Amino acid sequence: MHGVGGATPEEMLGDPRVRRITGDDTAACYRRTEDADAEARPDDYRGEPVREAYCWSNLTSGNSARALWLILVPFMVANLAHWMRPAAPQEHKAQRIYDVLVRILALTLTVLLAAAACEVALDLTAWQCAGTAACVDGKSWLGFLSPANSGWWSTPGRRLALASMLPLLVIGFLWWLSHRTWSAYESASPPPRDPGTSRDTPADQRTVLSLHGFWYGRRLVARLRAAHTTAGVLTIAAALRIATAKLDRRAAEGGLLAVSGQMLTAVLVLLAAVTVVIVWRTARSEAAPDDQSDRLIVRALPYVSLGVLAVVAVHTAWSRPGAHSSGPLPGTAAFGGIAVFQSVVVLALAVAAWFLQRAAGGAARSALNGMGGPAVALLACAVGGVLSGGVAERFADWMDGDASPGQANAPIPGPPVLLSWQASVLPALLVVVVVVAVLAAVRILVVRRQVATDVPGLYDPRERPDERRTLRIAGTIARAGLTDAAPVLVAAIAAVTLVLGAGAVAGAWLTGLAPGRATEGASPVVHAAAETAEALGSWLMSAGVILLLTMGRRAYRDHSARRTIGILWDVGTFWPRAAHPFAPPCYAERAVPDLTWRMATWTERFDGRLVISGHSQGSVLAAAAVWQLDLVTRSRVALLTYGSPLERLYGRWFPAYFGPSVLAGLHREMDDWRNLWRFTDPIGGPVRLATEDGCTVDQGPLRDPLAFGRTLQDPLPAQILGHGDYQSDPAFDAVRAELIARIGPAIPLQRPRPAQGSSGRSSA
């Protein structure tokens, strides 16, 4: 099993001639051509294992469409928060509260995205620019919307109705992308399992990752997709209703329009309440695959919301004599309401996580003492806000030309004031990041100096000391250790983001002006600092969006760039979509059943034993697949991991699923387990398992580099390997040989086919 970044089967098997044994172009098992029929020639493999490689890199970096996943980063981060809960008992009351809060927070991200699209299309384009002659001048594509032309589309309501198509296309694109990946990932049925047999794990010993329906989220993702699509469509409809409500109240002959508008508002509120209830009541079914269809009301909800949006659009486009657009679009204050609501939900999530951490006994190695989920959820909201504000700010700058939005010379008022305040706090957040980076650099220097005194003792004392070589090895070890300090960085950024975000909302609500204009009466220093922060923050927001689009364009055209971006998805999309259906799909819902099915059928058919070895993220997939095996098959499997983040990253950030007790239970039920690790590895580390029989799971730390200086065997300086090429270490072959010797012959005699009516299963 390869790890992050992927590898070809030829590289994994060390042979240019390989043959696919099972699978497809997306993910498959391969063997060397000469080993393809090894089971038919058992005498040729006495004492020798048959190597087989599982390649899954195309699940995350295969075709060019995966470049579009870059716009889904906030959704992916919010989905991670669902899985970062403390390791409390499943029956604890706070578990349900934690689930609901994460799903509600994820729903607000969809609303924020739809609101940002409405801000660009409805407010900045149709309401502000199209209604201002100075802004329309030079933009021929907006000429037919200008009131100066007195065309059919020139009234404010019709301009808004036409512009609503753009945010609707955004929501439709997300629905299509989610449905497309859903049909390829979550809809892949897991391997069949005979329930109730002696091969199943006892109910009181089952972990969540061993449940048969854990990697099958078909119904859950479909239900959440319907709810989030409805929420996005209702956001567009609400923007249209708010824009025309004020016009209807002022119009002398607008009685019928006002009454019908109130009825439409009531329908929107009712549909929004139904959507929230669906999200509230949705929960994962993990004990068994949930193959049932959703109720008609859930499946029909997106189509009903589209129908209501069409009626609202017609109502908005209805002629209103004397109507005109001036200033910002009514309802833009909703951005502040969304930000405040998200902050409240994050704080409530922190309270729920605190109770779960107490129930878990306060696991010492849990990231941020159990607060990893709330911190990551807050960062998801921050990233969503930055992307939304960056798009609006960049678009407003383009529409204004050389003028500055919100200033006296600007042809249009520009985006909401809150977005300017949020942009203004970005430089302060950047300063905090720089300070943390400087502290990290100082830590590297201190640790390097401490480690440098111990490095020569790891090698042959007859070798001549080399100070530069020693410092380079010590520096690599010090930099690799920064991974363990990552929670400090996340905590600092999350805390500062919460404080600065609250300050931005307060500043926008109290002043109603952008920071530059709000400080015009203050001292010159304060005013200059506010204007600088506003301009620099707007630039940073816009630069972030442009960088994201540039990376996506490059990844769409360049396969190597797609593999680089795929590394991000390898880590971020391992978990199923339990909170946000528009997040990138979970590749493990394809990879884990593939591996489980291959191991179960091969061991069952040939009564065989196997060693499954995994590097980096491949070790996480390997462990997850072994958990899905029944007890008898699991006892025939030995696990070899190297460069593994199972405890260092997953155990700390996802303690409920990879905590010490869970990993210890996996080791008890397997034949054996060995884990190789290095001090120079920034990702992998020890799994820290204490076993009753005295066997040591962790084998390390391995020496890296293998030789300190030049030797007769290595005339050139040995490379510092870090996270890669564990197979080149002699310890790898020794440990693998030990595991193979423990589990017995690799290729036993082929078993006869079972008689008709027989289950074909061997006895334990």
mmCIF file of N, CA, C and O in Angstrom, residues 151-185:
data_model
loop_
_atom_site.group_PDB
_atom_site.id
_atom_site.type_symbol
_atom_site.label_atom_id
_atom_site.label_comp_id
_atom_site.label_asym_id
_atom_site.label_seq_id
_atom_site.Cartn_x
_atom_site.Cartn_y
_atom_site.Cartn_z
ATOM 1 N N GLY A 151 -35.201 49.819 -21.155
ATOM 2 C CA GLY A 151 -35.551 48.516 -21.699
ATOM 3 C C GLY A 151 -36.416 47.708 -20.747
ATOM 4 O O GLY A 151 -36.684 48.101 -19.602
ATOM 5 N N TRP A 152 -36.872 46.537 -21.254
ATOM 6 C CA TRP A 152 -37.758 45.703 -20.430
ATOM 7 C C TRP A 152 -37.034 45.204 -19.184
ATOM 8 O O TRP A 152 -37.630 45.035 -18.129
ATOM 9 N N TRP A 153 -35.716 44.951 -19.293
ATOM 10 C CA TRP A 153 -34.941 44.420 -18.173
ATOM 11 C C TRP A 153 -34.381 45.521 -17.272
ATOM 12 O O TRP A 153 -33.638 45.224 -16.343
ATOM 13 N N SER A 154 -34.695 46.760 -17.521
ATOM 14 C CA SER A 154 -34.050 47.852 -16.800
ATOM 15 C C SER A 154 -34.632 48.100 -15.415
ATOM 16 O O SER A 154 -34.013 48.790 -14.609
ATOM 17 N N THR A 155 -35.809 47.566 -15.101
ATOM 18 C CA THR A 155 -36.367 47.771 -13.764
ATOM 19 C C THR A 155 -35.593 46.942 -12.752
ATOM 20 O O THR A 155 -35.076 45.860 -13.070
ATOM 21 N N PRO A 156 -35.497 47.402 -11.502
ATOM 22 C CA PRO A 156 -34.675 46.684 -10.505
ATOM 23 C C PRO A 156 -35.103 45.237 -10.295
ATOM 24 O O PRO A 156 -34.259 44.340 -10.193
ATOM 25 N N GLY A 157 -36.417 45.002 -10.237
ATOM 26 C CA GLY A 157 -36.881 43.645 -9.971
ATOM 27 C C GLY A 157 -36.504 42.668 -11.062
ATOM 28 O O GLY A 157 -36.090 41.527 -10.791
ATOM 29 N N ARG A 158 -36.612 43.088 -12.300
ATOM 30 C CA ARG A 158 -36.280 42.191 -13.403
ATOM 31 C C ARG A 158 -34.776 41.970 -13.495
ATOM 32 O O ARG A 158 -34.321 40.892 -13.872
ATOM 33 N N ARG A 159 -34.010 43.011 -13.182
ATOM 34 C CA ARG A 159 -32.559 42.822 -13.144
ATOM 35 C C ARG A 159 -32.174 41.782 -12.092
ATOM 36 O O ARG A 159 -31.322 40.915 -12.320
ATOM 37 N N LEU A 160 -32.806 41.870 -10.939
ATOM 38 C CA LEU A 160 -32.498 40.913 -9.866
ATOM 39 C C LEU A 160 -32.924 39.501 -10.254
ATOM 40 O O LEU A 160 -32.201 38.531 -9.992
ATOM 41 N N ALA A 161 -34.118 39.375 -10.851
ATOM 42 C CA ALA A 161 -34.596 38.045 -11.248
ATOM 43 C C ALA A 161 -33.657 37.411 -12.262
ATOM 44 O O ALA A 161 -33.360 36.205 -12.198
ATOM 45 N N LEU A 162 -33.174 38.211 -13.218
ATOM 46 C CA LEU A 162 -32.248 37.668 -14.210
ATOM 47 C C LEU A 162 -30.912 37.303 -13.575
ATOM 48 O O LEU A 162 -30.335 36.244 -13.873
ATOM 49 N N ALA A 163 -30.409 38.158 -12.690
ATOM 50 C CA ALA A 163 -29.112 37.898 -12.063
ATOM 51 C C ALA A 163 -29.149 36.707 -11.119
ATOM 52 O O ALA A 163 -28.098 36.113 -10.826
ATOM 53 N N SER A 164 -30.324 36.329 -10.636
ATOM 54 C CA SER A 164 -30.407 35.190 -9.710
ATOM 55 C C SER A 164 -30.024 33.879 -10.371
ATOM 56 O O SER A 164 -29.801 32.872 -9.687
ATOM 57 N N MET A 165 -29.932 33.881 -11.694
ATOM 58 C CA MET A 165 -29.530 32.658 -12.377
ATOM 59 C C MET A 165 -28.083 32.285 -12.054
ATOM 60 O O MET A 165 -27.737 31.100 -12.030
ATOM 61 N N LEU A 166 -27.229 33.280 -11.804
ATOM 62 C CA LEU A 166 -25.827 32.977 -11.529
ATOM 63 C C LEU A 166 -25.644 32.211 -10.220
ATOM 64 O O LEU A 166 -25.014 31.138 -10.213
ATOM 65 N N PRO A 167 -26.161 32.703 -9.081
ATOM 66 C CA PRO A 167 -26.022 31.886 -7.860
ATOM 67 C C PRO A 167 -26.735 30.547 -7.962
ATOM 68 O O PRO A 167 -26.292 29.560 -7.361
ATOM 69 N N LEU A 168 -27.818 30.492 -8.740
ATOM 70 C CA LEU A 168 -28.497 29.209 -8.919
ATOM 71 C C LEU A 168 -27.596 28.235 -9.672
ATOM 72 O O LEU A 168 -27.570 27.033 -9.356
ATOM 73 N N LEU A 169 -26.839 28.730 -10.648
ATOM 74 C CA LEU A 169 -25.897 27.866 -11.358
ATOM 75 C C LEU A 169 -24.796 27.379 -10.418
ATOM 76 O O LEU A 169 -24.324 26.237 -10.542
ATOM 77 N N VAL A 170 -24.358 28.214 -9.481
ATOM 78 C CA VAL A 170 -23.335 27.796 -8.514
ATOM 79 C C VAL A 170 -23.857 26.643 -7.656
ATOM 80 O O VAL A 170 -23.172 25.623 -7.466
ATOM 81 N N ILE A 171 -25.065 26.791 -7.130
ATOM 82 C CA ILE A 171 -25.651 25.723 -6.315
ATOM 83 C C ILE A 171 -25.878 24.471 -7.159
ATOM 84 O O ILE A 171 -25.629 23.341 -6.703
ATOM 85 N N GLY A 172 -26.330 24.669 -8.394
ATOM 86 C CA GLY A 172 -26.530 23.514 -9.272
ATOM 87 C C GLY A 172 -25.235 22.798 -9.580
ATOM 88 O O GLY A 172 -25.209 21.559 -9.657
ATOM 89 N N PHE A 173 -24.163 23.558 -9.762
ATOM 90 C CA PHE A 173 -22.861 22.920 -10.003
ATOM 91 C C PHE A 173 -22.417 22.094 -8.802
ATOM 92 O O PHE A 173 -21.921 20.962 -8.961
ATOM 93 N N LEU A 174 -22.579 22.622 -7.588
ATOM 94 C CA LEU A 174 -22.208 21.866 -6.387
ATOM 95 C C LEU A 174 -23.063 20.614 -6.257
ATOM 96 O O LEU A 174 -22.566 19.553 -5.856
ATOM 97 N N TRP A 175 -24.358 20.725 -6.569
ATOM 98 C CA TRP A 175 -25.232 19.542 -6.522
ATOM 99 C C TRP A 175 -24.741 18.499 -7.520
ATOM 100 O O TRP A 175 -24.672 17.310 -7.202
ATOM 101 N N TRP A 176 -24.421 18.938 -8.734
ATOM 102 C CA TRP A 176 -23.956 17.997 -9.760
ATOM 103 C C TRP A 176 -22.652 17.336 -9.338
ATOM 104 O O TRP A 176 -22.488 16.118 -9.503
ATOM 105 N N LEU A 177 -21.720 18.114 -8.809
ATOM 106 C CA LEU A 177 -20.435 17.555 -8.412
ATOM 107 C C LEU A 177 -20.611 16.550 -7.277
ATOM 108 O O LEU A 177 -19.994 15.475 -7.262
ATOM 109 N N SER A 178 -21.474 16.883 -6.310
ATOM 110 C CA SER A 178 -21.726 15.960 -5.199
ATOM 111 C C SER A 178 -22.417 14.694 -5.680
ATOM 112 O O SER A 178 -22.072 13.588 -5.255
ATOM 113 N N HIS A 179 -23.390 14.843 -6.583
ATOM 114 C CA HIS A 179 -24.104 13.667 -7.097
ATOM 115 C C HIS A 179 -23.178 12.788 -7.924
ATOM 116 O O HIS A 179 -23.240 11.559 -7.855
ATOM 117 N N ARG A 180 -22.299 13.409 -8.695
ATOM 118 C CA ARG A 180 -21.377 12.650 -9.548
ATOM 119 C C ARG A 180 -20.422 11.810 -8.699
ATOM 120 O O ARG A 180 -20.186 10.626 -8.985
ATOM 121 N N THR A 181 -19.839 12.406 -7.679
ATOM 122 C CA THR A 181 -18.927 11.660 -6.815
ATOM 123 C C THR A 181 -19.680 10.690 -5.929
ATOM 124 O O THR A 181 -19.160 9.632 -5.576
ATOM 125 N N TRP A 182 -20.913 11.031 -5.553
ATOM 126 C CA TRP A 182 -21.732 10.129 -4.726
ATOM 127 C C TRP A 182 -22.006 8.825 -5.453
ATOM 128 O O TRP A 182 -21.944 7.747 -4.865
ATOM 129 N N SER A 183 -22.295 8.905 -6.737
ATOM 130 C CA SER A 183 -22.591 7.689 -7.491
ATOM 131 C C SER A 183 -21.357 6.822 -7.690
ATOM 132 O O SER A 183 -21.476 5.625 -7.982
ATOM 133 N N ALA A 184 -20.159 7.405 -7.533
ATOM 134 C CA ALA A 184 -18.924 6.646 -7.744
ATOM 135 C C ALA A 184 -18.281 6.186 -6.442
ATOM 136 O O ALA A 184 -17.506 5.238 -6.443
ATOM 137 N N TYR A 185 -18.580 6.829 -5.315
ATOM 138 C CA TYR A 185 -17.905 6.519 -4.057
ATOM 139 C C TYR A 185 -18.890 5.928 -3.043
ATOM 140 O O TYR A 185 -18.839 4.743 -2.726
#
